[in-house]
Short mmCIF file of C-alpha atoms in Angstrom, two decimals:
data_model
loop_
_atom_site.label_atom_id
_atom_site.label_comp_id
_atom_site.label_asym_id
_atom_site.label_seq_id
_atom_site.Cartn_x
_atom_site.Cartn_y
_atom_site.Cartn_z
CA UNK A 245 -10.93 -5.23 35.61
CA UNK A 246 -13.75 -5.97 33.21
CA UNK A 247 -14.51 -9.69 32.97
CA UNK A 248 -16.59 -9.75 29.76
CA UNK A 249 -14.13 -10.33 26.92
CA UNK A 250 -13.66 -8.01 23.98
CA UNK A 251 -14.41 -10.08 20.89
CA UNK A 252 -12.13 -9.99 17.88
CA UNK A 253 -12.91 -11.14 14.34
CA UNK A 254 -9.90 -12.06 12.21
CA UNK A 255 -10.22 -11.63 8.44
CA UNK A 256 -7.51 -13.71 6.81
CA UNK A 257 -5.35 -16.43 8.28
CA UNK A 258 -2.24 -16.57 6.14
CA UNK A 259 1.31 -15.92 7.31
CA UNK A 260 0.36 -12.80 9.29
CA UNK A 261 -3.15 -13.81 10.36
CA UNK A 262 -2.07 -17.16 11.75
CA UNK A 263 0.68 -15.46 13.76
CA UNK A 264 -1.83 -12.92 15.12
CA UNK A 265 -4.06 -15.79 16.24
CA UNK A 266 -1.12 -17.62 17.82
CA UNK A 267 0.03 -14.58 19.82
CA UNK A 268 -3.54 -13.85 20.96
CA UNK A 269 -3.71 -17.39 22.33
CA UNK A 270 -0.26 -17.82 23.83
CA UNK A 271 -0.09 -14.29 25.32
CA UNK A 272 -3.72 -14.13 26.41
CA UNK A 273 -2.94 -13.37 30.06
CA UNK A 274 -0.45 -10.62 29.20
CA UNK A 275 -2.87 -9.03 26.74
CA UNK A 276 -5.62 -9.11 29.35
CA UNK A 277 -3.38 -7.37 31.87
CA UNK A 278 -2.27 -4.71 29.37
CA UNK A 279 -5.76 -4.00 28.05
CA UNK A 280 -7.76 -4.29 31.24
CA UNK A 281 -10.13 -6.93 29.87
CA UNK A 282 -9.86 -10.37 28.28
CA UNK A 283 -9.60 -10.53 24.47
CA UNK A 284 -11.33 -13.41 22.73
CA UNK A 285 -10.86 -14.59 19.14
CA UNK A 286 -14.50 -14.89 18.13
CA UNK A 287 -14.14 -16.00 14.51
CA UNK A 288 -11.69 -16.38 11.65
CA UNK A 289 -12.84 -15.76 8.06
CA UNK A 290 -10.88 -17.64 5.38
CA UNK A 291 -11.24 -18.69 1.76
CA UNK A 292 -10.09 -22.32 2.20
CA UNK A 293 -11.69 -23.80 5.32
CA UNK A 294 -10.19 -27.27 4.75
CA UNK A 295 -6.63 -26.09 5.36
CA UNK A 296 -5.20 -27.20 8.69
CA UNK A 297 -4.45 -24.24 10.97
CA UNK A 298 -2.50 -25.24 14.05
CA UNK A 299 -3.63 -23.75 17.32
CA UNK A 300 -6.95 -22.44 15.97
CA UNK A 301 -10.22 -24.08 17.01
CA UNK A 302 -11.84 -25.35 13.77
CA UNK A 303 -15.18 -24.17 15.15
CA UNK A 304 -13.98 -20.57 14.72
CA UNK A 305 -13.33 -20.97 10.99
CA UNK A 306 -15.87 -19.58 8.55
CA UNK A 307 -15.99 -18.65 4.87
CA UNK A 308 -18.78 -16.11 5.45
CA UNK A 309 -16.91 -13.02 6.57
CA UNK A 310 -19.96 -10.79 6.21
CA UNK A 311 -22.05 -12.94 8.54
CA UNK A 312 -19.21 -12.93 11.08
CA UNK A 313 -19.11 -9.13 11.05
CA UNK A 314 -22.88 -8.84 11.35
CA UNK A 315 -23.16 -11.06 14.43
CA UNK A 316 -23.60 -8.00 16.60
CA UNK A 317 -21.05 -8.87 19.30
CA UNK A 318 -17.75 -8.14 17.50
CA UNK A 319 -15.75 -5.32 19.10
CA UNK A 320 -12.66 -5.24 16.86
CA UNK A 321 -11.96 -6.55 13.37
CA UNK A 322 -8.42 -7.40 12.29
CA UNK A 323 -8.13 -7.32 8.49
CA UNK A 324 -5.08 -9.03 7.00
CA UNK A 325 -6.48 -10.35 3.72
CA UNK A 326 -5.01 -7.53 1.61
CA UNK A 327 -6.12 -6.20 -1.76
CA UNK A 328 -8.96 -3.80 -2.51
CA UNK A 329 -12.01 -6.06 -2.55
CA UNK A 330 -13.54 -7.67 -0.60
CA UNK A 331 -11.42 -5.92 2.06
CA UNK A 332 -12.97 -2.47 1.45
CA UNK A 333 -16.54 -3.76 1.70
CA UNK A 334 -15.75 -5.85 4.77
CA UNK A 335 -14.10 -2.95 6.62
CA UNK A 336 -17.10 -0.74 5.84
CA UNK A 337 -19.41 -3.50 7.09
CA UNK A 338 -17.39 -3.72 10.30
CA UNK A 339 -17.86 0.00 10.96
CA UNK A 340 -21.58 -0.23 10.20
CA UNK A 341 -21.87 -2.96 12.80
CA UNK A 342 -20.01 -1.14 15.57
CA UNK A 343 -16.54 -2.69 15.29
CA UNK A 344 -13.27 -0.77 15.18
CA UNK A 345 -10.72 -1.97 12.63
CA UNK A 346 -7.03 -2.86 12.67
CA UNK A 347 -5.68 -3.29 9.14
CA UNK A 348 -2.39 -4.16 7.46
CA UNK A 349 -3.76 -3.32 4.02
CA UNK A 350 -1.40 -0.76 2.48
CA UNK A 351 -2.91 -0.94 -1.02
CA UNK A 352 -6.43 -0.19 0.21
CA UNK A 353 -5.34 2.57 2.59
CA UNK A 354 -3.25 4.24 -0.13
CA UNK A 355 -6.18 4.18 -2.52
CA UNK A 356 -9.21 4.74 -0.27
CA UNK A 357 -7.83 5.84 3.08
CA UNK A 358 -9.89 9.05 3.14
CA UNK A 359 -13.18 7.19 2.65
CA UNK A 360 -12.29 4.60 5.30
CA UNK A 361 -11.31 7.29 7.80
CA UNK A 362 -14.59 9.09 7.09
CA UNK A 363 -16.56 5.89 7.72
CA UNK A 364 -14.72 5.28 11.00
CA UNK A 365 -15.38 8.85 12.14
CA UNK A 366 -19.03 8.66 11.13
CA UNK A 367 -19.54 5.67 13.42
CA UNK A 368 -17.27 6.90 16.22
CA UNK A 369 -14.78 4.06 15.77
CA UNK A 370 -11.04 3.51 15.31
CA UNK A 371 -9.05 2.71 12.18
CA UNK A 372 -5.47 1.72 13.04
CA UNK A 373 -2.87 0.51 10.50
CA UNK A 374 0.65 0.42 11.93
CA UNK A 375 1.35 -2.86 10.14
CA UNK A 376 0.54 -1.40 6.73
CA UNK A 377 3.77 0.57 6.38
CA UNK A 378 6.93 -0.95 7.84
CA UNK A 379 6.21 -4.26 9.54
CA UNK A 380 7.29 -4.29 13.18
CA UNK A 381 8.79 -0.78 13.08
CA UNK A 382 6.75 1.66 15.21
CA UNK A 383 6.33 4.46 12.71
CA UNK A 384 2.71 5.40 12.04
CA UNK A 385 1.84 6.04 15.67
CA UNK A 386 5.00 8.07 16.44
CA UNK A 387 4.29 10.23 13.40
CA UNK A 388 0.57 10.55 14.17
CA UNK A 389 0.96 11.07 17.91
CA UNK A 390 4.50 11.65 19.19
CA UNK A 391 5.26 14.21 16.45
CA UNK A 392 1.75 15.67 16.35
CA UNK A 393 3.02 18.96 17.81
CA UNK A 394 5.95 19.21 15.41
CA UNK A 395 6.29 20.02 11.70
CA UNK A 396 7.67 17.23 9.54
CA UNK A 397 9.49 18.52 6.46
CA UNK A 398 10.96 15.37 4.93
CA UNK A 399 10.66 11.61 5.16
CA UNK A 400 13.09 9.33 3.35
CA UNK A 401 13.14 5.60 3.81
CA UNK A 402 13.68 2.03 2.73
CA UNK A 403 10.19 0.56 3.06
CA UNK A 404 10.46 -2.69 1.11
CA UNK A 405 12.59 -5.54 2.41
CA UNK A 406 12.70 -7.53 -0.83
CA UNK A 407 14.24 -4.72 -2.85
CA UNK A 408 16.69 -3.86 -0.10
CA UNK A 409 17.85 -7.47 0.05
CA UNK A 410 18.40 -7.54 -3.73
CA UNK A 411 20.27 -4.24 -3.84
CA UNK A 412 22.33 -5.17 -0.79
CA UNK A 413 23.44 -8.41 -2.46
CA UNK A 414 24.33 -6.57 -5.66
CA UNK A 415 26.38 -4.12 -3.62
CA UNK A 416 28.16 -6.57 -1.31
CA UNK A 417 28.80 -9.46 -3.73
CA UNK A 418 28.88 -7.83 -7.17
CA UNK A 419 25.95 -9.97 -8.30
CA UNK A 420 23.76 -8.90 -11.20
CA UNK A 421 20.10 -8.02 -10.70
CA UNK A 422 18.70 -11.38 -11.83
CA UNK A 423 21.18 -13.37 -9.73
CA UNK A 424 20.29 -11.36 -6.62
CA UNK A 425 16.56 -11.70 -7.34
CA UNK A 426 16.93 -15.48 -7.70
CA UNK A 427 18.60 -15.63 -4.28
CA UNK A 428 15.85 -13.49 -2.74
CA UNK A 429 13.24 -15.83 -4.22
CA UNK A 430 15.01 -18.96 -2.98
CA UNK A 431 15.18 -17.53 0.54
CA UNK A 432 11.50 -16.55 0.52
CA UNK A 433 12.08 -12.78 0.48
CA UNK A 434 10.64 -12.38 -3.03
CA UNK A 435 7.30 -13.66 -4.30
CA UNK A 436 7.06 -15.87 -7.38
CA UNK A 437 5.87 -12.71 -9.14
CA UNK A 438 8.02 -9.94 -7.60
CA UNK A 439 6.52 -7.12 -9.69
CA UNK A 440 4.84 -5.28 -6.81
CA UNK A 441 8.17 -5.08 -5.00
CA UNK A 442 10.78 -4.53 -7.70
CA UNK A 443 8.67 -2.08 -9.71
CA UNK A 444 8.03 0.01 -6.61
CA UNK A 445 4.25 -0.46 -6.27
CA UNK A 446 4.49 -1.72 -2.69
CA UNK A 447 6.77 1.14 -1.65
CA UNK A 448 4.57 3.69 -3.42
CA UNK A 449 1.50 2.60 -1.44
CA UNK A 450 3.44 3.00 1.80
CA UNK A 451 4.76 6.37 0.62
CA UNK A 452 1.21 7.62 0.05
CA UNK A 453 0.18 6.63 3.58
CA UNK A 454 3.25 8.20 5.19
CA UNK A 455 2.94 11.42 3.18
CA UNK A 456 -0.65 11.87 4.33
CA UNK A 457 0.38 11.46 7.96
CA UNK A 458 3.54 13.58 7.72
CA UNK A 459 2.02 16.55 5.92
CA UNK A 460 -1.60 16.41 7.16
CA UNK A 461 -2.91 16.24 3.62
CA UNK A 462 -4.48 13.62 1.40
CA UNK A 463 -2.01 11.79 -0.80
CA UNK A 464 -3.30 8.93 -2.94
CA UNK A 465 -1.33 6.19 -4.61
CA UNK A 466 -1.80 7.89 -7.99
CA UNK A 467 -0.05 11.00 -6.61
CA UNK A 468 3.19 9.11 -5.96
CA UNK A 469 5.84 9.09 -8.69
CA UNK A 470 7.08 5.51 -9.05
CA UNK A 471 10.14 4.06 -10.72
CA UNK A 472 11.26 0.45 -10.33
CA UNK A 473 14.77 -0.94 -9.84
CA UNK A 474 14.95 -3.64 -12.51
CA UNK A 475 17.34 -1.56 -14.63
CA UNK A 476 19.90 -1.09 -11.83
CA UNK A 477 23.11 -2.82 -12.91
CA UNK A 478 26.44 -3.89 -11.51
CA UNK A 479 28.04 -0.99 -13.39
CA UNK A 480 25.72 1.42 -11.54
CA UNK A 481 27.04 0.05 -8.26
CA UNK A 482 30.60 0.40 -9.52
CA UNK A 483 29.90 4.07 -10.29
CA UNK A 484 28.25 4.54 -6.91
CA UNK A 485 31.29 3.12 -5.13
CA UNK A 486 33.60 5.48 -6.97
CA UNK A 487 31.47 8.32 -5.56
CA UNK A 488 31.49 6.87 -2.03
CA UNK A 489 27.82 5.87 -2.38
CA UNK A 490 25.55 2.86 -2.53
CA UNK A 491 22.14 2.41 -4.18
CA UNK A 492 18.80 1.99 -2.40
CA UNK A 493 15.17 2.00 -3.51
CA UNK A 494 13.87 4.99 -1.57
CA UNK A 495 10.51 6.46 -0.71
CA UNK A 496 11.03 10.23 -0.47
CA UNK A 497 8.37 12.63 0.80
CA UNK A 498 9.08 16.35 0.98
CA UNK A 499 7.37 19.57 1.92
CA UNK A 500 8.22 22.41 -0.48
CA UNK A 501 10.47 25.16 0.88
CA UNK A 502 7.57 27.62 0.75
CA UNK A 503 5.30 25.13 2.54
CA UNK A 504 2.66 25.40 -0.18
CA UNK A 505 2.96 21.90 -1.71
CA UNK A 506 4.41 18.43 -1.16
CA UNK A 507 6.06 15.78 -3.31
CA UNK A 508 5.98 11.99 -3.00
CA UNK A 509 8.20 9.67 -4.99
CA UNK A 510 9.71 6.18 -5.07
CA UNK A 511 12.79 5.38 -7.13
CA UNK A 512 16.34 3.98 -6.89
CA UNK A 513 18.92 6.52 -5.80
CA UNK A 514 22.57 6.78 -4.88
CA UNK A 515 23.14 7.80 -1.26
CA UNK A 516 26.47 8.52 0.48
CA UNK A 517 27.92 5.71 2.59
CA UNK A 518 27.94 8.19 5.47
CA UNK A 519 24.13 8.44 5.46
CA UNK A 520 22.40 6.23 8.08
CA UNK A 521 20.23 4.56 5.41
CA UNK A 522 23.31 3.32 3.55
CA UNK A 523 24.07 0.83 6.31
CA UNK A 524 20.63 -0.82 6.24
CA UNK A 525 21.34 -4.37 5.08
CA UNK A 526 19.53 -7.53 4.04
CA UNK A 527 15.70 -7.31 4.17
CA UNK A 528 15.55 -4.64 6.87
CA UNK A 529 13.62 -1.38 6.58
CA UNK A 530 14.50 2.05 7.91
CA UNK A 531 12.79 5.44 7.72
CA UNK A 532 14.55 8.77 8.25
CA UNK A 533 12.28 11.58 9.44
CA UNK A 534 13.31 15.24 9.50
CA UNK A 535 11.15 17.42 11.77
CA UNK A 536 11.46 21.10 12.56
CA UNK A 537 11.80 20.81 16.34
CA UNK A 538 12.77 17.16 16.89
CA UNK A 539 15.45 17.21 14.21
CA UNK A 540 16.48 13.98 12.49
CA UNK A 541 14.99 10.69 13.68
CA UNK A 542 15.53 7.20 12.31
CA UNK A 543 13.23 4.20 12.73
CA UNK A 544 14.81 0.82 11.93
CA UNK A 545 13.84 -2.84 12.03
CA UNK A 546 12.35 -5.82 10.17
CA UNK A 547 9.79 -4.53 7.69
CA UNK A 548 7.98 -7.73 6.76
CA UNK A 549 7.34 -11.33 7.77
CA UNK A 550 4.69 -13.03 9.85
CA UNK A 551 5.99 -12.33 13.35
CA UNK A 552 7.17 -8.71 12.82
CA UNK A 553 3.94 -7.70 11.07
CA UNK A 554 1.83 -9.52 13.66
CA UNK A 555 3.66 -7.57 16.36
CA UNK A 556 2.48 -4.31 14.80
CA UNK A 557 -1.06 -5.67 14.44
CA UNK A 558 -1.16 -6.70 18.10
CA UNK A 559 0.13 -3.30 19.17
CA UNK A 560 -2.77 -1.69 17.35
CA UNK A 561 -5.18 -4.24 18.77
CA UNK A 562 -4.16 -3.38 22.32
CA UNK A 563 -4.57 0.35 21.64
CA UNK A 564 -7.97 -0.07 20.01
CA UNK A 565 -9.23 -2.34 22.79
CA UNK A 566 -8.13 0.19 25.42
CA UNK A 567 -10.04 2.87 23.52
CA UNK A 568 -13.11 0.62 23.49
CA UNK A 569 -12.97 0.24 27.26
CA UNK A 570 -12.57 4.00 27.69
CA UNK A 571 -15.41 4.63 25.24
CA UNK A 572 -13.03 6.84 23.27
CA UNK A 573 -11.24 6.81 19.92
CA UNK A 574 -7.67 7.48 18.93
CA UNK A 575 -6.47 9.98 16.32
CA UNK A 576 -8.21 9.81 12.96
CA UNK A 577 -7.30 11.34 9.64
CA UNK A 578 -5.61 14.74 9.77
CA UNK A 579 -5.90 16.39 6.37
CA UNK A 580 -6.47 20.00 7.31
CA UNK A 581 -3.62 21.45 5.20
CA UNK A 582 -5.08 20.26 1.87
CA UNK A 583 -1.70 20.79 0.20
CA UNK A 584 -1.38 19.96 -3.51
CA UNK A 585 1.04 17.24 -4.60
CA UNK A 586 3.52 18.67 -7.09
CA UNK A 587 4.44 16.66 -10.20
CA UNK A 588 7.79 14.94 -10.48
CA UNK A 589 9.00 17.56 -12.96
CA UNK A 590 9.20 20.11 -10.14
CA UNK A 591 11.35 17.92 -7.88
CA UNK A 592 14.88 19.28 -7.46
CA UNK A 593 17.75 16.86 -6.88
CA UNK A 594 21.20 15.82 -8.15
CA UNK A 595 21.72 13.32 -10.97
CA UNK A 596 24.27 10.75 -12.05
CA UNK A 597 24.15 10.25 -15.85
CA UNK A 598 26.23 7.68 -17.71
CA UNK A 599 26.61 8.25 -21.47
CA UNK A 600 28.13 6.13 -24.23
CA UNK A 601 29.92 8.58 -26.55
CA UNK A 602 32.37 8.72 -29.43
CA UNK A 603 35.96 8.97 -28.25
CA UNK A 604 37.03 12.06 -30.16
CA UNK A 605 37.83 15.73 -29.49
CA UNK A 606 34.94 18.07 -28.77
CA UNK A 607 32.55 15.51 -27.29
CA UNK A 608 32.86 16.80 -23.74
CA UNK A 609 32.35 20.37 -24.93
CA UNK A 610 29.14 19.35 -26.78
CA UNK A 611 27.78 17.55 -23.76
CA UNK A 612 28.65 20.37 -21.36
CA UNK A 613 27.01 22.91 -23.67
CA UNK A 614 23.82 20.83 -23.79
CA UNK A 615 23.63 20.74 -20.00
CA UNK A 616 24.22 24.50 -19.82
CA UNK A 617 21.54 25.24 -22.42
CA UNK A 618 18.97 23.50 -20.22
CA UNK A 619 20.05 25.20 -17.02
CA UNK A 620 21.65 22.13 -15.45
CA UNK A 621 24.97 22.79 -13.74
CA UNK A 622 27.64 20.07 -13.84
CA UNK A 623 29.46 19.11 -10.63
CA UNK A 624 31.91 16.47 -11.88
CA UNK A 625 32.74 14.65 -15.13
CA UNK A 626 34.65 11.40 -15.64
CA UNK A 627 35.57 10.07 -19.09
CA UNK A 628 37.11 6.76 -20.13
CA UNK A 629 37.83 5.90 -23.75
CA UNK A 630 39.05 2.99 -25.85
CA UNK A 631 39.02 2.07 -29.56
CA UNK A 632 36.93 5.05 -30.64
CA UNK A 633 34.26 4.59 -27.99
CA UNK A 634 34.04 6.14 -24.52
CA UNK A 635 31.91 6.35 -21.44
CA UNK A 636 31.15 9.73 -19.96
CA UNK A 637 29.82 9.99 -16.40
CA UNK A 638 28.30 13.33 -15.40
CA UNK A 639 27.19 14.24 -11.87
CA UNK A 640 25.10 17.40 -11.70
CA UNK A 641 24.34 19.97 -9.07
CA UNK A 642 20.72 20.14 -7.91
CA UNK A 643 18.27 20.75 -10.75
CA UNK A 644 14.55 20.26 -11.48
CA UNK A 645 13.59 16.90 -12.92
CA UNK A 646 11.98 18.63 -15.90
CA UNK A 647 15.27 20.37 -16.75
CA UNK A 648 17.16 17.08 -16.56
CA UNK A 649 14.56 15.37 -18.78
CA UNK A 650 14.99 18.09 -21.40
CA UNK A 651 18.76 17.73 -21.18
CA UNK A 652 18.67 13.98 -21.73
CA UNK A 653 16.30 14.35 -24.69
CA UNK A 654 18.72 16.82 -26.27
CA UNK A 655 21.73 14.60 -25.54
CA UNK A 656 20.11 11.70 -27.38
CA UNK A 657 20.00 13.87 -30.51
CA UNK A 658 23.75 14.55 -30.55
CA UNK A 659 25.57 12.50 -33.18
CA UNK A 660 28.47 11.98 -30.77
CA UNK A 661 26.24 10.38 -28.11
CA UNK A 662 25.70 6.68 -28.81
CA UNK A 663 23.27 6.19 -25.95
CA UNK A 664 22.27 6.98 -22.38
CA UNK A 665 23.45 4.00 -20.33
CA UNK A 666 21.82 5.03 -17.04
CA UNK A 667 20.29 7.91 -15.13
CA UNK A 668 20.10 7.87 -11.37
CA UNK A 669 19.25 10.45 -8.74
CA UNK A 670 21.67 11.25 -5.92
CA UNK A 671 20.00 11.78 -2.53
CA UNK A 672 20.75 12.04 1.15
CA UNK A 673 23.21 14.91 1.33
#
């Protein structure tokens, strides 16, 4: 066994970073045995050096991350500061100075993953990022390595714990959106500003990363259709239950039937209670992968939090350190297919549309005719009326998003339609 330690620089020491440092210290002997060499925390770059950080030698703390990376003896850099800058510049600096990188930075990887992979390859180094997608759930490496010989056709998953907690509470207790969000905030699941979660930005970044891995093509954050869940209501859940469904915020990645393009989207959707994702509760994550040879696989577990995310970071750290000792690198970017990402208008799925209409003869015929004129076939219709007003719930067969958009625009122009209460996709069949 090699006696000279592999030196690790830690960028960021918040909830995740501090847990990474703790595990490196308390499990030092186990990590040494698993890697084949000691691992030493050589420095910790932070913004606020005066903050007390239990278990970390104050002598390791620095505010000069660039100087830490340029010391010349750093083998691996763990980046858990998040955001685009200075993370991008620091990761590039790490590569330029001979250090492989372990990152949990989903936003940066979704935006500039191709450039970072190119920099790692140029310098013959590793870029690992298991923790960027689904916390403790082993997902990136199984898709990059275990399924490398297979063809993945579809990935559908719950990749944000905050939104799943909120939707689960709305489903199980009948709470409204704001009430469920307030509970998530009080329990620490939601940030003071929950926009990144509830508007789907966090899930979209993860979707971009997963789509690139699944389909061996470059998918950027801007390629992912994104729709938040703030408009999901208790009445939507009531409708879902009548259909034997629940509602989840899903990341859905698909290869076209002809194999010539892919789609990537994030939005709320109704899914049947019989689907495995329907039973994912609280703040847990789960990802359902459909591969040609392997069939259907599901990965499930805690998707956020200090300890779960640190677990994924440490798993990558062990792998990267082993590669260092072997003077080798793991798998890099695989983008050989160069498939285009189709716009949302070309996505084909089912829809649940709730309309407020006048309660009088001929309304249903008008609505049905409008759907037919736009090539959207109706599966079921439910109508309830009272005092001259009615609600009309239409569930369609599979249709392109563009056709549904045209249908809804036409429906709004009918004098018998008072308004479109909600539109939701139906997935998972």
